[in-house]
PDB file of C-alpha atoms in Angstrom:
ATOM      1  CA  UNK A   1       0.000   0.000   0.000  1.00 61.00           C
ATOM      2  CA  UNK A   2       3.238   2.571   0.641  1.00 61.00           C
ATOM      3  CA  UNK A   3       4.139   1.909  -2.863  1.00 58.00           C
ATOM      4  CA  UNK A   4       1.133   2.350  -4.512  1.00 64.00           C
ATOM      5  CA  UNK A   5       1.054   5.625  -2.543  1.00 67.00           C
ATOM      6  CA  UNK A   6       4.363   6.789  -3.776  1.00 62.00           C
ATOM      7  CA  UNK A   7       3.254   5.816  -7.168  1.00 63.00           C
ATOM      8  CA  UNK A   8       0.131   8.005  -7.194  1.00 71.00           C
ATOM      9  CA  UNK A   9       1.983  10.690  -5.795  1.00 69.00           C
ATOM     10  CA  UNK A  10       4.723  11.017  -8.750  1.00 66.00           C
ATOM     11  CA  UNK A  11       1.620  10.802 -10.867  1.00 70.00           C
ATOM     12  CA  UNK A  12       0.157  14.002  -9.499  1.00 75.00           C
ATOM     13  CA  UNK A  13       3.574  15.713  -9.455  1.00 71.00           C
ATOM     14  CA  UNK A  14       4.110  14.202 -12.956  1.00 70.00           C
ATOM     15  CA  UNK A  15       0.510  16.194 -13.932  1.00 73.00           C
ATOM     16  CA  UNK A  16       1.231  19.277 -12.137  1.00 73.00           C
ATOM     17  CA  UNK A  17       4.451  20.237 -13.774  1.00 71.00           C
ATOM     18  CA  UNK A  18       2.820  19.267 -17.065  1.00 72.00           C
ATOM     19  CA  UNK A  19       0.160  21.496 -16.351  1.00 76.00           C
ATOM     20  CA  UNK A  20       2.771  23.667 -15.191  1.00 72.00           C
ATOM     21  CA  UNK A  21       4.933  23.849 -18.357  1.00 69.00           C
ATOM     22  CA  UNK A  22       1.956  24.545 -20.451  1.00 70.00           C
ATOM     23  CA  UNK A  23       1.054  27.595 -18.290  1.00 71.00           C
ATOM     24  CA  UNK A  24       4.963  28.569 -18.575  1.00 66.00           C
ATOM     25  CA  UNK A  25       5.364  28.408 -21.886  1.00 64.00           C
ATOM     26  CA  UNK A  26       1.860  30.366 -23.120  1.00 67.00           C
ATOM     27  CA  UNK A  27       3.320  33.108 -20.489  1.00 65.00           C
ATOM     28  CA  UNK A  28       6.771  33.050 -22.163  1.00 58.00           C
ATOM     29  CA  UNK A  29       5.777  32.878 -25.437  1.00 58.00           C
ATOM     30  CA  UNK A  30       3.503  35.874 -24.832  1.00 56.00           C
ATOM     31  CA  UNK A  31       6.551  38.020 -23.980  1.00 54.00           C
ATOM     32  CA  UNK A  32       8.760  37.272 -26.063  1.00 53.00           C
ATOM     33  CA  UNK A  33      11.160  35.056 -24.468  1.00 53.00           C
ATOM     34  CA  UNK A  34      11.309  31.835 -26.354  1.00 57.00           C
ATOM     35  CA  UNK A  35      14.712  30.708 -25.357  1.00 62.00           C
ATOM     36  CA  UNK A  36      13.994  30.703 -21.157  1.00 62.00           C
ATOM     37  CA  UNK A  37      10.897  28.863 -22.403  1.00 58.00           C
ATOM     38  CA  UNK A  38      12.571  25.874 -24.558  1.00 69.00           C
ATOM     39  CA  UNK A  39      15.058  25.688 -21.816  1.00 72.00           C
ATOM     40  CA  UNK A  40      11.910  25.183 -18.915  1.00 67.00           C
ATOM     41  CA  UNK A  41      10.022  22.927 -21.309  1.00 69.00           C
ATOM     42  CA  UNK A  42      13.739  20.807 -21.656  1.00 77.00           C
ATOM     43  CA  UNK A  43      13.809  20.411 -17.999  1.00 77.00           C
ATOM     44  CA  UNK A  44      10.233  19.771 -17.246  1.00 76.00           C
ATOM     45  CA  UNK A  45      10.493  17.243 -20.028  1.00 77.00           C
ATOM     46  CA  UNK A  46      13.217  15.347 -18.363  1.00 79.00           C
ATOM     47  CA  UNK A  47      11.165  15.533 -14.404  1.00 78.00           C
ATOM     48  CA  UNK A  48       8.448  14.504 -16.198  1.00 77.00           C
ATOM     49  CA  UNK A  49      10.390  11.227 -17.621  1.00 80.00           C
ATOM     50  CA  UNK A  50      12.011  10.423 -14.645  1.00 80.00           C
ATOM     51  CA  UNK A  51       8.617  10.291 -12.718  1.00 78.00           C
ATOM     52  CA  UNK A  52       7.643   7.919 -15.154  1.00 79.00           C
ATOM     53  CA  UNK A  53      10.496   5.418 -14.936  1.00 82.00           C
ATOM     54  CA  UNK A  54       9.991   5.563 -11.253  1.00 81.00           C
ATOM     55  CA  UNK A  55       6.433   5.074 -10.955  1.00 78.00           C
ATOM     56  CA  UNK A  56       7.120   1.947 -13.773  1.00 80.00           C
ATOM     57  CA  UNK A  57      10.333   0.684 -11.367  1.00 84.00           C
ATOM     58  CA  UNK A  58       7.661   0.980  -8.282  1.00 81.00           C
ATOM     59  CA  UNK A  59       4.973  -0.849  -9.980  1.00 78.00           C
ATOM     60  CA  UNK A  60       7.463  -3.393 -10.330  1.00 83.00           C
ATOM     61  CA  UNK A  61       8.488  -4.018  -7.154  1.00 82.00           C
ATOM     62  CA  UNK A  62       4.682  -4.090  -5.930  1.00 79.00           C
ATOM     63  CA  UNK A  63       4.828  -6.818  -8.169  1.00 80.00           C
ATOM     64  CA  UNK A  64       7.469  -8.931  -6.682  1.00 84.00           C
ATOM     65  CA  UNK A  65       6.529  -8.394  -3.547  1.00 81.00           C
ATOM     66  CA  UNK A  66       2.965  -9.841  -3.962  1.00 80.00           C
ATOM     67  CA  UNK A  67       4.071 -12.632  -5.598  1.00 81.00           C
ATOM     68  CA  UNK A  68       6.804 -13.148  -2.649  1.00 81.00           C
ATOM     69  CA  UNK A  69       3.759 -12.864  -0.221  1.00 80.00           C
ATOM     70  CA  UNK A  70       1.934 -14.930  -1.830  1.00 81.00           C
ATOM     71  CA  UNK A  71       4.474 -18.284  -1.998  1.00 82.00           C
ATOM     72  CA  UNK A  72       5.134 -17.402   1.575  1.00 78.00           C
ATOM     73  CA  UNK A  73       1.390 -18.015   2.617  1.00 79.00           C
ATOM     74  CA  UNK A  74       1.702 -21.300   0.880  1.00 81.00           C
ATOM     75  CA  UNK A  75       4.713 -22.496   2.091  1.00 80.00           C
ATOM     76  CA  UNK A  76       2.735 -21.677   5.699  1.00 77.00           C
ATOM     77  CA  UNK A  77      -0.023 -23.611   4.567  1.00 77.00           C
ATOM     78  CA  UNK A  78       1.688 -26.585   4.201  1.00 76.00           C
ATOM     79  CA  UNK A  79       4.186 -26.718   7.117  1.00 74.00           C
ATOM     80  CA  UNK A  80       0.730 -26.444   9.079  1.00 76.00           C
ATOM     81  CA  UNK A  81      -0.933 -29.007   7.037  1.00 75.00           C
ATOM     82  CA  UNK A  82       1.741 -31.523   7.747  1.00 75.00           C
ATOM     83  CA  UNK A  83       2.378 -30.732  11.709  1.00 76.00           C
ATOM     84  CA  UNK A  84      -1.324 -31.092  12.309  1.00 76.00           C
ATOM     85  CA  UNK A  85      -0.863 -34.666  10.635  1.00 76.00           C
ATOM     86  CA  UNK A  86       2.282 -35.372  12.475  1.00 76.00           C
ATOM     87  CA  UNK A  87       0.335 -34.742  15.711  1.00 76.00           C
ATOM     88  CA  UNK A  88      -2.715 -36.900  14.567  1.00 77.00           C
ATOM     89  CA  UNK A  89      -0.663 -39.760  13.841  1.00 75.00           C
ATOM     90  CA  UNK A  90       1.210 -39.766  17.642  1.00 75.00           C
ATOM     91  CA  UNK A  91      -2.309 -39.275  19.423  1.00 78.00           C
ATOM     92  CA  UNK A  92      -3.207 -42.650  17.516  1.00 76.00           C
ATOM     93  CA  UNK A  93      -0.505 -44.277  18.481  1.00 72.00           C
ATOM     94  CA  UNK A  94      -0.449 -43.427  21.793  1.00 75.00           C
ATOM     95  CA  UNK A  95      -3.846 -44.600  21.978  1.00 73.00           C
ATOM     96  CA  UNK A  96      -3.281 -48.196  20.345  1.00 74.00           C
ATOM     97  CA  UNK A  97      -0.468 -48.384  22.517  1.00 71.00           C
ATOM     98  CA  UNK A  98      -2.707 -48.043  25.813  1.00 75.00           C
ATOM     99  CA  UNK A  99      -4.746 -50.677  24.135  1.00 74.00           C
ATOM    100  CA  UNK A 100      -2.038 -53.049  23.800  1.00 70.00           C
ATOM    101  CA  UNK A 101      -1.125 -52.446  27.226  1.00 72.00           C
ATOM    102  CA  UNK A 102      -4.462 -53.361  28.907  1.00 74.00           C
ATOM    103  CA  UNK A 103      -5.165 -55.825  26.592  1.00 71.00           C
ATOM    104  CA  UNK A 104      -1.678 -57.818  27.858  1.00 68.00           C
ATOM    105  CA  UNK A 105      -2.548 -57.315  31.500  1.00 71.00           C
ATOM    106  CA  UNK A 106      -5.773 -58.679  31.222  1.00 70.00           C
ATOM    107  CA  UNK A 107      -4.228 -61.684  29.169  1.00 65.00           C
ATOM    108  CA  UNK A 108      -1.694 -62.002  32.301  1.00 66.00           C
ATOM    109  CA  UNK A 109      -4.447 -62.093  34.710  1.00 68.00           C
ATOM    110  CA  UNK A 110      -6.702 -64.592  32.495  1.00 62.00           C
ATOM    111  CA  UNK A 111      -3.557 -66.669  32.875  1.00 60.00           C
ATOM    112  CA  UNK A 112      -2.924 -67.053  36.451  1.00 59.00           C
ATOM    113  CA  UNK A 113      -4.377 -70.041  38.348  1.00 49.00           C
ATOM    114  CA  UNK A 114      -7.849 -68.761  40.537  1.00 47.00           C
ATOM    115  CA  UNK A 115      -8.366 -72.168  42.429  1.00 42.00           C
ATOM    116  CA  UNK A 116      -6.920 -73.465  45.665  1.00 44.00           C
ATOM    117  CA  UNK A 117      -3.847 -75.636  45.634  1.00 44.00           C
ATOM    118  CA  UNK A 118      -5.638 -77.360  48.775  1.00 41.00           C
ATOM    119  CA  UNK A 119      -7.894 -78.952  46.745  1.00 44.00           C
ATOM    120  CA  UNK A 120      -6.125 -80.626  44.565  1.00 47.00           C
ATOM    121  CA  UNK A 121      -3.537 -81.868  46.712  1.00 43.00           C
ATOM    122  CA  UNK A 122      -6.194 -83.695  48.571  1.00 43.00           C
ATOM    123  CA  UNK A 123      -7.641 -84.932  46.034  1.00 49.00           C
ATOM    124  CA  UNK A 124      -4.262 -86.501  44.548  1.00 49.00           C
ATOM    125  CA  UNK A 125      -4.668 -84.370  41.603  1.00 50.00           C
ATOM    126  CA  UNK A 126      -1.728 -81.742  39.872  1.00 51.00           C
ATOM    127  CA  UNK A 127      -1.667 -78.754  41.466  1.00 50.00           C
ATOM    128  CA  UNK A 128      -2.155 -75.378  39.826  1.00 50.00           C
ATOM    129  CA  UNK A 129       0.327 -72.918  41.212  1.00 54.00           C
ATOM    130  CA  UNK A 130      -0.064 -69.998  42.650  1.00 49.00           C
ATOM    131  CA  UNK A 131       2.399 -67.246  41.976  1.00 51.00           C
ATOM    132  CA  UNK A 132       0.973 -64.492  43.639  1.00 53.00           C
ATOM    133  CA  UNK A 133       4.016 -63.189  45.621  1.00 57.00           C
ATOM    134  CA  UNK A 134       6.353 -64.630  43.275  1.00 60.00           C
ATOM    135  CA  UNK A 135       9.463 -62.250  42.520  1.00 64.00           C
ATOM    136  CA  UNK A 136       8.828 -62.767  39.131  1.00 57.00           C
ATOM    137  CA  UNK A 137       5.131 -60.999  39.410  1.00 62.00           C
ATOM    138  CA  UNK A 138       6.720 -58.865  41.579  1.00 69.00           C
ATOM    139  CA  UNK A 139       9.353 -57.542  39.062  1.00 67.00           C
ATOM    140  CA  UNK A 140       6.477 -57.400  35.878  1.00 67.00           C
ATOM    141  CA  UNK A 141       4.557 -55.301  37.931  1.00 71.00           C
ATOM    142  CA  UNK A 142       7.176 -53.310  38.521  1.00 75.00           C
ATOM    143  CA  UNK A 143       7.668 -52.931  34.857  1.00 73.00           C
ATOM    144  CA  UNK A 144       4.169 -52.219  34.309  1.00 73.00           C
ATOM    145  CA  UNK A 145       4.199 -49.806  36.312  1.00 76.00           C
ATOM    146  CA  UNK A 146       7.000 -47.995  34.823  1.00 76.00           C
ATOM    147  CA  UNK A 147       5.488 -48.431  31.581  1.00 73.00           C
ATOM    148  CA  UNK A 148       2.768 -46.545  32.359  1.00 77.00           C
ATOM    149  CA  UNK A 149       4.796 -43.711  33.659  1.00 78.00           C
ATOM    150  CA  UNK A 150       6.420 -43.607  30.523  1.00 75.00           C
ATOM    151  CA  UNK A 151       3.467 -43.732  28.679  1.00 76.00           C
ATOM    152  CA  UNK A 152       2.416 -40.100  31.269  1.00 76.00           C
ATOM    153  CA  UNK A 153       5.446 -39.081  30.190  1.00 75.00           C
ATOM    154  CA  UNK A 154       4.571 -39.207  26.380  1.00 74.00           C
ATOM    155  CA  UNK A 155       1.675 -37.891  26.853  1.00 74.00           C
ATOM    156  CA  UNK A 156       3.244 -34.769  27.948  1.00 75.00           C
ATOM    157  CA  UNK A 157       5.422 -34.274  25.549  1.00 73.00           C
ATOM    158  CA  UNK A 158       3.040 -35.011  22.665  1.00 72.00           C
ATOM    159  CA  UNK A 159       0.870 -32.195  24.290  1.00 73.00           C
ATOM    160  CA  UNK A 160       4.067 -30.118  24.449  1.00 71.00           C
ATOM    161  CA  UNK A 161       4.555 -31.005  20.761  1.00 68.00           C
ATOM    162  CA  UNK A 162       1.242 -29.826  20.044  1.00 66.00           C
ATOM    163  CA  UNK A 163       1.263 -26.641  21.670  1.00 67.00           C
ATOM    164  CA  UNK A 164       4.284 -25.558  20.594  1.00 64.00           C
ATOM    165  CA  UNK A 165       3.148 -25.857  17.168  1.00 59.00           C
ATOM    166  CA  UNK A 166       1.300 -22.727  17.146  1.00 55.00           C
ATOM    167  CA  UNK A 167       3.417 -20.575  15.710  1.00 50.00           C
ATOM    168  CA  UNK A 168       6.553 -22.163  14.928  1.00 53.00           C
ATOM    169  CA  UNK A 169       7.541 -23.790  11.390  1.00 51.00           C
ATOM    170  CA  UNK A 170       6.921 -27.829  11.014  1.00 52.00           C
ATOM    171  CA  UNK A 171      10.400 -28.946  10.227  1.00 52.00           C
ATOM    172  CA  UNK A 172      11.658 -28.856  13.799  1.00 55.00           C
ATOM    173  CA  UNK A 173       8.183 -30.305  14.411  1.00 55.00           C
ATOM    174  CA  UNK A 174       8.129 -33.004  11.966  1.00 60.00           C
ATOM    175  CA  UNK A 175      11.647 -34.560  13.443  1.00 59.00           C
ATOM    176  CA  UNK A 176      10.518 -34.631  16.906  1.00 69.00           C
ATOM    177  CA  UNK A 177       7.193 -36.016  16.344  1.00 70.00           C
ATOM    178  CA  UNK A 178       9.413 -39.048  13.947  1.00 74.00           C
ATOM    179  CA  UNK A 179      11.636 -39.609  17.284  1.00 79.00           C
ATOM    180  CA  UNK A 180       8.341 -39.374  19.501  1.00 78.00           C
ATOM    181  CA  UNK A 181       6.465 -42.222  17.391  1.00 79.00           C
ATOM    182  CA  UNK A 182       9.288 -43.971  17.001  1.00 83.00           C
ATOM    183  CA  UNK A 183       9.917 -44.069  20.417  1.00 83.00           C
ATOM    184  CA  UNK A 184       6.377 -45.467  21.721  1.00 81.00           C
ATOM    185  CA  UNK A 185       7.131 -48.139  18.983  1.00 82.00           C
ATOM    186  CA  UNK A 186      10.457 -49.327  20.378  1.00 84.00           C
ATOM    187  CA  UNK A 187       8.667 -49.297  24.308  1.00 84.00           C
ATOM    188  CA  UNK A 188       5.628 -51.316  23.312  1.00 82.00           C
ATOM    189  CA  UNK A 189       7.695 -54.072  21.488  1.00 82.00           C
ATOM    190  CA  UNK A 190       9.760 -53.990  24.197  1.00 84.00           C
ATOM    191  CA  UNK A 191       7.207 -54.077  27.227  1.00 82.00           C
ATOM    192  CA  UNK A 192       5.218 -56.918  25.496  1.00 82.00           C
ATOM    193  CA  UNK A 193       8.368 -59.097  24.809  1.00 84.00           C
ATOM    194  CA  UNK A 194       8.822 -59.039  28.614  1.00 85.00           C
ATOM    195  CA  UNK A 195       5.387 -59.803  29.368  1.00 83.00           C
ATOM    196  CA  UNK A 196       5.098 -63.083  27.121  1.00 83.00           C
ATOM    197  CA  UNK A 197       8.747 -63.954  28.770  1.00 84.00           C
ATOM    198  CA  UNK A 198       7.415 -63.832  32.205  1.00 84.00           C
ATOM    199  CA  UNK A 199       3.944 -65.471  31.519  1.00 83.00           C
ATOM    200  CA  UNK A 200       6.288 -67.977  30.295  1.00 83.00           C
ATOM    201  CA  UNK A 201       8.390 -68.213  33.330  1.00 84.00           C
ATOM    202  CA  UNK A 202       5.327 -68.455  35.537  1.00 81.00           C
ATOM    203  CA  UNK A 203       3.129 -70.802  33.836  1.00 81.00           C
ATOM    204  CA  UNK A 204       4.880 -72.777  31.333  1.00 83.00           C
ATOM    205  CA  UNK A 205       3.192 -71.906  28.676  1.00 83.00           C
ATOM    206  CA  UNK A 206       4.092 -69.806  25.706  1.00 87.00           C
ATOM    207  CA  UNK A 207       1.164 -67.160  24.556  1.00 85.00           C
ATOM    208  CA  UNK A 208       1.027 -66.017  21.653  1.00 84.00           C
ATOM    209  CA  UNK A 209      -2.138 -63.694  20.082  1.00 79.00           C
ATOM    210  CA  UNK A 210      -3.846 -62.855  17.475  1.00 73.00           C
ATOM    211  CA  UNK A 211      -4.081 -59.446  15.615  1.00 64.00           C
ATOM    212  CA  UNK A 212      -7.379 -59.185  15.129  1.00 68.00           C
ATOM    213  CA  UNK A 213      -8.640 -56.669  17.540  1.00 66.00           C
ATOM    214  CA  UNK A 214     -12.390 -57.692  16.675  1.00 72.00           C
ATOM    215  CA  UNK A 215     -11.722 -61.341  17.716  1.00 76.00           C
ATOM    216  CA  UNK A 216      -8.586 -61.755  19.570  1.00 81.00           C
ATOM    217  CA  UNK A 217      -7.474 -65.156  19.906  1.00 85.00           C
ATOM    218  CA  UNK A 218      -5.046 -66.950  22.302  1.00 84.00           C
ATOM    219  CA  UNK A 219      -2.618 -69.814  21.175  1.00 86.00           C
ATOM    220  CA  UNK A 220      -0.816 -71.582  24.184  1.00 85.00           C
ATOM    221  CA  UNK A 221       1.787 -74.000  23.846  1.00 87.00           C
ATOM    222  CA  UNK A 222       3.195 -76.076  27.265  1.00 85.00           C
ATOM    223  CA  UNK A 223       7.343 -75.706  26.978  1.00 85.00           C
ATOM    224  CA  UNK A 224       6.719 -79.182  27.419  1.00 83.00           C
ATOM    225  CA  UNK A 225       4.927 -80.231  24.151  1.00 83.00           C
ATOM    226  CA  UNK A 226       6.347 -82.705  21.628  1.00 83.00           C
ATOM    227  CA  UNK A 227       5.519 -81.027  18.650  1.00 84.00           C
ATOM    228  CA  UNK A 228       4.634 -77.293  17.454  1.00 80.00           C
ATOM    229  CA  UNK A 229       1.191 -77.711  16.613  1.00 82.00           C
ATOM    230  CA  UNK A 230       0.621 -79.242  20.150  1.00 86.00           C
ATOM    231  CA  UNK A 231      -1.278 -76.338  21.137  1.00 86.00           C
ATOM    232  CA  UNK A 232      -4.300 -75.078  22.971  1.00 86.00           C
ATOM    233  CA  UNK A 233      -6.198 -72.179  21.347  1.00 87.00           C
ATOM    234  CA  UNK A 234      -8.967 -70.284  22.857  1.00 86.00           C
ATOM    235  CA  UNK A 235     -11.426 -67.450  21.626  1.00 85.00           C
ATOM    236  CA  UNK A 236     -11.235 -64.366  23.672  1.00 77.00           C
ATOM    237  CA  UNK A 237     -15.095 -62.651  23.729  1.00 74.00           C
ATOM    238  CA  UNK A 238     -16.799 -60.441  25.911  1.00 65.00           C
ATOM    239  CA  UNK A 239     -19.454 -61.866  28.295  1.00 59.00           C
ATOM    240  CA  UNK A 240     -22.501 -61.230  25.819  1.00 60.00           C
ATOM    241  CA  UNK A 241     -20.275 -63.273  23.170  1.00 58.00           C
ATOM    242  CA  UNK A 242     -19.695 -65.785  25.041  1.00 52.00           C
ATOM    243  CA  UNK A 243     -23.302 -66.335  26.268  1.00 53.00           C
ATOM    244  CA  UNK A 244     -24.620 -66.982  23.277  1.00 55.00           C
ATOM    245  CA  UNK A 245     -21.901 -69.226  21.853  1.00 51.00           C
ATOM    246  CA  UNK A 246     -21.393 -71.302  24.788  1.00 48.00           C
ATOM    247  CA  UNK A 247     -23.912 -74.120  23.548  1.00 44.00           C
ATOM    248  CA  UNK A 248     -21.529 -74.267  20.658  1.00 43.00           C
ATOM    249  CA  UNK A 249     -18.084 -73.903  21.756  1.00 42.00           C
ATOM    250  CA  UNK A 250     -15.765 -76.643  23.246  1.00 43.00           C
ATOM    251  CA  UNK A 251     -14.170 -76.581  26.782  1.00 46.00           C
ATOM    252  CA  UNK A 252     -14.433 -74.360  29.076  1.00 45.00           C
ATOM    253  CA  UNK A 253     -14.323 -70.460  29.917  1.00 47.00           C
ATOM    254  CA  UNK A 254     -12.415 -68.010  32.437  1.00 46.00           C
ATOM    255  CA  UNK A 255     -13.171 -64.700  33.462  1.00 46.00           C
ATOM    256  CA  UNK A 256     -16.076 -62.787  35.762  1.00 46.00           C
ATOM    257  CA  UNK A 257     -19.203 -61.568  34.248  1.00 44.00           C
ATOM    258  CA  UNK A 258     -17.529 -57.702  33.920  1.00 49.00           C
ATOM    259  CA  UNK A 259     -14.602 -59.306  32.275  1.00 58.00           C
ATOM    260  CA  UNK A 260     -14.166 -60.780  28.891  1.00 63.00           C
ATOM    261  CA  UNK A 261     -14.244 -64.694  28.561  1.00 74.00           C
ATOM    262  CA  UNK A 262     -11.458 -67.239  27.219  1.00 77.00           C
ATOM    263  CA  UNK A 263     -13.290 -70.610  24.841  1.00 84.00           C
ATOM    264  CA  UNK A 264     -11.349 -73.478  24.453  1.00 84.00           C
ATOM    265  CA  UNK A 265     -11.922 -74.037  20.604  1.00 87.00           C
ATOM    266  CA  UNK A 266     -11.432 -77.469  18.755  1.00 86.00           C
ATOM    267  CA  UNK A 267      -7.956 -78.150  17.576  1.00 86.00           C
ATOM    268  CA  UNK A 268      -6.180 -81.389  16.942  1.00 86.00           C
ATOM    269  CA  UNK A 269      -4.116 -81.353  20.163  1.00 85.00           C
ATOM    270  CA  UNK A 270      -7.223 -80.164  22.510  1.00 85.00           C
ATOM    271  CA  UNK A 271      -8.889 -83.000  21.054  1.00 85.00           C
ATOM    272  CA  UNK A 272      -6.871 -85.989  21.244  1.00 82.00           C
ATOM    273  CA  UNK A 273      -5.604 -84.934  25.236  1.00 78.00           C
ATOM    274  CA  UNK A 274      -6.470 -86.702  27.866  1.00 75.00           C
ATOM    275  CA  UNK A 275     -10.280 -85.229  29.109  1.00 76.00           C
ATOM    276  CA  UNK A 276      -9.437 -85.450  32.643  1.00 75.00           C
ATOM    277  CA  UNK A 277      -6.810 -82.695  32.118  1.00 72.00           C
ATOM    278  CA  UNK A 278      -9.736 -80.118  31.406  1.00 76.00           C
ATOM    279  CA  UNK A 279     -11.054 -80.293  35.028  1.00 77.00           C
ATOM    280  CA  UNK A 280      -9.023 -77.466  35.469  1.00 74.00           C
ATOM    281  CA  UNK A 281     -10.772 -75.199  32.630  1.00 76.00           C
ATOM    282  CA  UNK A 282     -14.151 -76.736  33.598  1.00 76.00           C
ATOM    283  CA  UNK A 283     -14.172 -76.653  37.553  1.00 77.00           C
ATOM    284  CA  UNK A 284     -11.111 -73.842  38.130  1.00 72.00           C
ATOM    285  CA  UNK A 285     -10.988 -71.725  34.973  1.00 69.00           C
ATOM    286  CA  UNK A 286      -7.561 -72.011  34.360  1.00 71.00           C
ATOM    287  CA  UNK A 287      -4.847 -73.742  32.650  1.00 72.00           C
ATOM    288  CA  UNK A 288      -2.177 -75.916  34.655  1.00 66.00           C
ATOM    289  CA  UNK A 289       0.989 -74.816  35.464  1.00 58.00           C
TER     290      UNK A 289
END
């Protein structure tokens, strides 16, 4: 707007000393003086010419810079774009990764033995042991625990991350939002791995599940087991699900009525063991150490 100011002004001083001249010369031509007069009209000539090469030089840079504003606001645009996404992208992650978490402390607690050990010892039968103040529990919920103050800890710097985006450009941004996702990545492989190691320590058996969020399914295999497909696999539903396929399902189920419900599902292995052996899923709802 300054320029196009400046530009209308040399316009109006350009038209004034035109006007000017005109006046000049009719006034020196009417006395006589024709000489003074070409001289004034030389002069004027060359003011009025160098208005006009700086009003054209002015337009010019008017030019430039609009076009200069105008890549600026897209370049903007874009960082912005692409920060917002960055951002999006770590709150999702953050969330599946609380997901995983609960989902592989409720498959711990599915896991551990409910019944008495009295029981079965009178009865001459295997015991199912009880780990509940076994160092090993001890130390995974120790590293539950921390994993869930890291995953505070995330949280506050992916609000941080957020906040400070307001304002600031997205390339900073964008680097420390690759480092923050890849972060939660490398602590939820890691915090899982440890989990299926110590269910493994505890029980015996190895877990492994499904990745099917919709129907999650368990696979357990005894360290003890002859052969790889020797394996017990159970459906993991909610309450409701498991109510209405219960006249159809084999074995047994484990869980309360707010918690969601392990089926024993027909596999070769399952079949061909010895029935006694599923006392334990029937009468205990649990598994055998």
């Amino acid at each position: 707007r300054e320029r196009e100011k400046q530009i209308s002004f040399f316009s109006t001083q350009a038209a004034q000393r035109e006007t000017a001249m005109d006046a000049i010369l009719d006034r020196l031509h009417t006395k006589g003086e024709s000489n003074l007069a070409e001289d004034r009209v030389q002069q004027l000539r060359g003011e009025l010419e160098n208005s006009e090469a700086e009003r054209a030089r002015l337009g010019e840079r008017l030019a430039m810079l609009e076009g200069s504003l105008q890549e600026a606001l897209k370049r903007k645009d874009a960082a912005d774009l692409a920060r917002n996404l960055e951002v999006q992208q770590l709150r999702e992650g953050l969330s599946m990764a609380r997901i995983d978490l609960k989902t592989a402390e409720e498959q711990l607690c599915a896991l551990r033995a409910r019944a008495p050990a009295q029981s079965d010892a009178a009865q001459g039968r295997d015991r199912i042991l009880h780990a509940k103040d076994n160092p090993y529990v001890e130390a995974l919920k120790e590293k539950v625990a921390a994993q869930k103050k890291e995953i505070a800890n995330l949280s506050k710097e992916l609000k941080a991350l957020a906040d400070s985006s307001q304002g600031s450009s997205g390339s900073g941004e964008s680097v420390n939002a690759a480092k923050l996702r890849q972060r939660l990545k490398t602590m939820f492989a890691e915090r899982v791995k440890v989990l299926r190691e110590a269910v493994y320590l505890l029980t015996g058996w190895k877990v492994d599940m499904a990745t099917d969020r919709e129907n999650p399914q368990l696979r357990l295999r005894s360290m003890y087991a002859e052969k790889e497909d020797d394996s017990l696999l159970f459906a993991w539903k909610s309450p409701k699900d498991s109510a209405e396929a219960a006249p159809e399902a084999a074995g047994a189920k484990a869980g309360t009525e707010d918690e969601r419900e392990l089926q024993l599902l027909e596999t070769p292995f399952a079949l061909g063991a010895d029935s006694r052996s599923f006392i334990y899923l029937e009468k205990y709802h649990s598994v055998p150490a």
